[in-house]
Coordinates of C-alpha atoms in Angstrom, one line a residue:
M5 CA -29.8 24.3 -22.4
S6 CA -28.0 21.7 -21.1
E7 CA -24.6 22.5 -19.6
E8 CA -21.7 21.6 -21.4
K9 CA -19.7 18.8 -20.4
L10 CA -16.0 18.8 -20.7
E11 CA -14.1 16.2 -23.0
L12 CA -11.3 14.6 -22.7
R13 CA -9.6 13.5 -25.3
I14 CA -7.5 10.2 -24.1
I15 CA -4.5 9.3 -26.3
T16 CA -2.5 5.8 -26.2
Y17 CA 0.9 4.6 -27.1
M18 CA 0.8 1.5 -25.5
C19 CA -1.5 -0.8 -27.1
P20 CA -1.0 -3.8 -27.8
T21 CA 1.9 -3.6 -25.3
H22 CA -0.9 -2.9 -22.6
P23 CA -4.7 -4.6 -24.1
V24 CA -6.7 -1.8 -25.2
Q25 CA -9.5 -2.8 -23.3
L26 CA -7.8 -1.8 -20.3
Y27 CA -7.6 2.5 -21.6
E28 CA -11.4 2.2 -21.8
L29 CA -11.9 0.9 -18.6
I30 CA -9.4 4.0 -17.3
M31 CA -12.2 6.0 -19.9
E32 CA -15.3 4.8 -18.6
L33 CA -13.7 5.7 -14.7
L34 CA -12.4 8.9 -15.8
E35 CA -16.4 9.6 -16.8
K36 CA -17.6 8.4 -13.8
S37 CA -15.7 10.2 -11.3
L38 CA -15.6 14.0 -13.6
K39 CA -18.9 13.8 -15.1
C40 CA -17.3 14.3 -18.8
Y41 CA -17.8 13.1 -21.8
T42 CA -13.9 11.1 -23.5
S43 CA -12.7 9.9 -26.8
L44 CA -9.6 7.5 -26.9
Q45 CA -6.7 7.4 -30.2
Y46 CA -5.0 4.5 -30.1
E47 CA -1.8 4.8 -31.9
S48 CA -0.1 1.6 -32.1
R49 CA 2.8 2.0 -34.3
T50 CA 4.9 4.0 -31.8
P51 CA 5.5 4.0 -27.7
G52 CA 4.9 7.8 -27.9
P53 CA 4.6 10.9 -30.1
F54 CA 6.5 10.1 -33.7
K55 CA 9.5 12.0 -33.7
D56 CA 8.4 13.2 -37.5
R57 CA 5.3 14.8 -37.1
P58 CA 3.7 17.5 -35.3
D59 CA 3.0 16.8 -31.4
P60 CA -1.0 16.1 -30.5
F61 CA 0.4 18.0 -27.5
T62 CA 1.9 20.6 -28.7
S63 CA -0.8 21.1 -31.6
N64 CA -3.7 20.9 -28.7
K65 CA -5.4 17.5 -30.0
V66 CA -5.0 15.4 -27.3
D67 CA -5.1 16.3 -23.0
L68 CA -4.4 13.1 -21.2
G69 CA -1.9 10.7 -22.5
F70 CA 0.1 7.5 -22.0
M71 CA 3.0 6.6 -23.1
T72 CA 6.5 4.5 -22.5
A73 CA 8.9 5.2 -20.5
G74 CA 11.3 5.8 -22.8
S75 CA 9.4 8.0 -25.0
Y76 CA 8.5 10.5 -22.0
M77 CA 12.6 11.3 -21.4
R78 CA 12.9 11.6 -24.9
L79 CA 10.1 14.3 -24.6
R80 CA 11.6 15.7 -21.4
K81 CA 15.2 15.7 -22.8
A82 CA 14.2 17.9 -26.0
G83 CA 12.2 20.4 -23.3
N84 CA 9.1 19.6 -23.6
K85 CA 7.2 22.5 -23.1
S86 CA 3.2 21.1 -24.5
I87 CA 3.3 17.3 -21.0
E88 CA 3.7 17.4 -17.7
L89 CA 3.6 14.4 -15.6
L90 CA 1.0 14.1 -13.7
P91 CA 1.9 12.7 -10.4
V92 CA 0.0 9.1 -10.1
T93 CA 1.1 5.3 -12.2
P94 CA -0.5 2.1 -12.3
V95 CA 0.7 -0.5 -10.0
F96 CA 1.1 -4.1 -11.9
T97 CA 1.3 -7.0 -10.1
H98 CA 5.1 -9.4 -11.4
Q99 CA 6.8 -12.6 -9.1
M100 CA 9.2 -9.8 -8.6
N101 CA 6.7 -7.0 -7.4
V102 CA 6.8 -8.2 -3.6
D103 CA 6.3 -4.6 -2.2
N104 CA 3.5 -3.6 -4.6
E105 CA 5.6 -1.0 -5.2
P106 CA 5.7 1.1 -8.6
G107 CA 8.0 0.1 -11.7
Y108 CA 7.9 -2.7 -14.1
F109 CA 10.6 -5.3 -15.4
S110 CA 11.7 -6.8 -18.3
D111 CA 10.9 -10.2 -18.8
V112 CA 13.8 -12.4 -20.6
I113 CA 12.0 -15.6 -22.5
I114 CA 12.9 -18.4 -24.6
H115 CA 10.7 -21.3 -26.1
S116 CA 11.0 -24.3 -24.4
D117 CA 13.1 -25.9 -27.0
K118 CA 16.1 -23.5 -26.0
K119 CA 15.9 -25.8 -22.3
A120 CA 16.3 -29.1 -24.0
H121 CA 20.0 -27.3 -25.6
N122 CA 21.2 -26.2 -22.2
V123 CA 20.2 -22.6 -22.4
N124 CA 19.6 -21.6 -18.2
T125 CA 21.1 -18.4 -18.6
L126 CA 21.1 -14.8 -19.9
L127 CA 24.9 -15.6 -21.6
D128 CA 23.9 -18.9 -22.7
L129 CA 22.2 -17.0 -25.6
R130 CA 25.5 -15.8 -27.3
G131 CA 25.1 -16.2 -31.1
C132 CA 21.1 -16.8 -31.1
T133 CA 18.2 -14.6 -33.1
F134 CA 17.4 -12.4 -30.7
A135 CA 13.9 -10.5 -31.1
Y136 CA 12.9 -6.3 -29.6
S137 CA 9.9 -4.4 -29.9
D138 CA 12.4 -1.2 -31.0
E139 CA 15.4 0.8 -30.6
E140 CA 13.6 3.1 -27.7
S141 CA 12.4 0.7 -25.5
L142 CA 13.8 -0.1 -22.0
S143 CA 12.8 -3.1 -21.3
G144 CA 13.0 -4.2 -24.9
S145 CA 16.4 -3.4 -25.8
K146 CA 17.9 -0.8 -24.0
I147 CA 18.6 -2.8 -20.7
I148 CA 19.5 -5.7 -22.8
L149 CA 22.8 -3.8 -24.0
K150 CA 23.1 -1.8 -20.7
T151 CA 23.4 -5.8 -18.8
L152 CA 25.7 -7.1 -21.5
K153 CA 27.5 -3.8 -20.9
E154 CA 28.2 -5.4 -17.2
K155 CA 29.4 -8.2 -18.4
G156 CA 31.9 -7.7 -20.8
E157 CA 30.0 -8.8 -23.1
N158 CA 29.3 -6.0 -27.3
A159 CA 26.7 -6.2 -29.0
S160 CA 28.5 -9.1 -31.2
F161 CA 26.7 -11.2 -28.7
F162 CA 23.6 -11.1 -30.8
G163 CA 23.3 -14.0 -33.4
S164 CA 21.0 -11.2 -35.4
T165 CA 18.2 -8.7 -34.6
L166 CA 14.6 -9.3 -35.4
R167 CA 12.8 -5.7 -34.8
S168 CA 8.9 -6.7 -34.1
G169 CA 7.4 -2.8 -33.7
S170 CA 6.1 -4.2 -30.1
H171 CA 6.3 -6.8 -27.3
L172 CA 3.4 -9.0 -28.2
A173 CA 5.0 -9.2 -31.4
S174 CA 8.3 -9.8 -29.7
A175 CA 6.3 -13.2 -27.6
Q176 CA 4.8 -14.3 -30.9
M177 CA 8.4 -14.7 -32.4
V178 CA 9.9 -16.7 -30.0
L179 CA 6.3 -18.3 -29.8
S180 CA 6.5 -19.4 -33.4
K181 CA 10.7 -20.0 -33.1
Q182 CA 10.8 -16.7 -36.3
A183 CA 13.6 -15.9 -32.8
E184 CA 14.9 -17.8 -30.1
W185 CA 14.9 -15.1 -27.6
A186 CA 13.5 -11.5 -26.7
A187 CA 13.1 -9.0 -23.8
V188 CA 9.9 -8.1 -23.3
D189 CA 7.2 -6.1 -20.9
S190 CA 6.8 -7.6 -18.2
T191 CA 3.2 -6.9 -18.4
T192 CA 2.5 -8.3 -21.6
L193 CA 3.5 -11.5 -20.8
L194 CA 1.0 -11.1 -17.5
Y195 CA -2.0 -10.1 -19.5
S196 CA -1.5 -11.8 -23.1
K197 CA 0.2 -15.0 -22.4
K198 CA -3.2 -16.7 -21.8
Y199 CA -4.5 -15.9 -25.3
M200 CA -1.3 -17.1 -27.1
Q201 CA -1.5 -21.1 -29.0
D202 CA -1.6 -23.2 -26.6
G203 CA -2.0 -20.6 -23.3
G204 CA 1.7 -19.3 -24.1
K205 CA 3.2 -23.0 -22.6
D206 CA 6.4 -22.5 -24.8
I207 CA 7.4 -19.8 -24.0
I208 CA 9.7 -20.0 -20.5
L209 CA 10.7 -17.4 -18.3
L210 CA 14.3 -17.5 -18.4
E211 CA 15.4 -14.5 -16.2
T212 CA 13.8 -11.3 -15.1
L213 CA 15.1 -7.7 -15.2
G214 CA 14.2 -4.8 -13.2
R215 CA 12.8 -2.2 -11.9
L216 CA 12.7 -0.5 -14.6
P217 CA 10.6 3.3 -13.8
P218 CA 7.1 3.3 -14.1
Y219 CA 4.9 3.9 -17.1
P220 CA 4.2 7.8 -17.3
I221 CA 0.6 9.1 -17.7
V222 CA 1.3 12.9 -19.1
V223 CA -1.1 15.7 -20.0
N224 CA -1.3 18.4 -21.5
T225 CA 0.4 21.5 -19.8
S226 CA -2.6 23.7 -21.5
L227 CA -5.2 21.6 -19.2
K228 CA -7.2 23.6 -16.0
D229 CA -5.2 22.9 -12.8
E230 CA -8.3 21.9 -11.4
V231 CA -9.3 19.1 -14.1
K232 CA -5.1 17.6 -13.7
K233 CA -6.1 17.7 -10.0
S234 CA -9.9 15.7 -10.4
I235 CA -7.2 13.0 -12.3
T236 CA -5.3 12.6 -10.4
K237 CA -7.5 12.1 -7.6
A238 CA -9.3 9.4 -9.6
L239 CA -6.7 7.3 -10.2
L240 CA -5.3 7.2 -6.6
T241 CA -9.0 6.6 -4.7
L242 CA -11.1 4.7 -7.1
P243 CA -9.8 1.8 -7.8
Q244 CA -9.0 1.0 -4.2
T245 CA -13.2 0.7 -3.8
Q246 CA -14.0 -3.0 -4.4
E247 CA -16.2 -2.7 -7.7
W248 CA -13.4 -1.0 -9.5
K249 CA -10.4 -2.8 -7.9
K250 CA -11.5 -6.4 -9.5
R251 CA -11.8 -4.6 -12.7
F252 CA -8.6 -3.2 -13.1
A253 CA -7.1 -6.5 -11.1
K254 CA -8.0 -8.6 -14.4
F255 CA -5.0 -6.8 -16.5
G256 CA -3.3 -6.9 -13.6
I257 CA -3.1 -3.8 -11.9
T258 CA -3.7 -3.3 -8.0
K259 CA -3.8 0.0 -7.2
F260 CA -2.6 3.2 -8.7
D261 CA 0.6 5.4 -7.0
S262 CA 2.2 7.8 -6.7
N263 CA 4.9 9.3 -9.3
T264 CA 7.5 11.9 -9.9
D265 CA 9.8 13.1 -12.1
G266 CA 12.4 11.6 -10.0
S267 CA 11.6 8.1 -11.0
Y268 CA 13.2 9.1 -14.0
D269 CA 16.8 10.6 -12.9
G270 CA 19.2 8.1 -11.8
P271 CA 19.6 4.4 -12.8
A272 CA 16.8 5.5 -15.3
A273 CA 19.1 8.4 -17.0
Q274 CA 21.8 6.1 -16.6
M275 CA 20.0 3.6 -18.9
W276 CA 18.9 6.0 -20.7
A277 CA 21.9 7.3 -21.9
V278 CA 23.0 4.0 -23.8
Q279 CA 19.9 5.4 -26.7
N280 CA 23.3 6.5 -29.1
E281 CA 23.9 2.7 -28.5
K282 CA 22.4 0.0 -31.6
I283 CA 21.3 -3.1 -30.9
N284 CA 23.2 -4.8 -34.4
I285 CA 26.3 -2.0 -33.8
R286 CA 29.3 -2.4 -31.7
Y287 CA 29.5 -1.1 -28.6
Y288 CA 32.1 -0.9 -25.6

């Protein structure tokens, strides 16, 4: 009788912000490194575990998860004991990431037509229609609220708002002129723009905000320590080999680097402090 293999049950809440093929590549890497089986759940309706449904980590239905920084910070604040942060995170290329460090950015985008109307800075967008992925997104909404507040503005700055449901949808809204501007996860533009109509040439990057905290990778606390260490080691080392480095580069990943809970404290926690502020309600 053959030896029973470990099966890693993986869930990603990062699609379509990131292409699902990226997580399929991670599955392949882990299967090769850990000599295990993997399965993948793809949940595109929420950036992290649903607030009004049983947590898949608590109910022991998943072992490894990819979610937004905002979702991880929410679970951490709630004292979720079923997850822990893996000390590893992907590092993406970006024109602002000159030091090739963990973290990502929020790209403020407009349609090229807006340039003809003398829109040159964020403050020139007063009264324009704003598209955002969801209220919990650090890059899609919270950093905008924080930046406007620092500039002495409030939510009356927005002409109207459209909740798109994803960063990709926000970018598409700008491209199709349903919205006049949006703030999107920088990695969305990095990979997806080339697949948009005419290569997304009508999307203009107006400003870049951040750096935002790294993308968290979490594991079920019930997973054996040796497996957690093996996953971490595989992600930190294999993508540096020529074969895997080339394959991850297609998704804009230059490497995987170390990560700690401290990444979600300090400035990140201050940004999270605007969680009670609403994008369509005045705040002061």
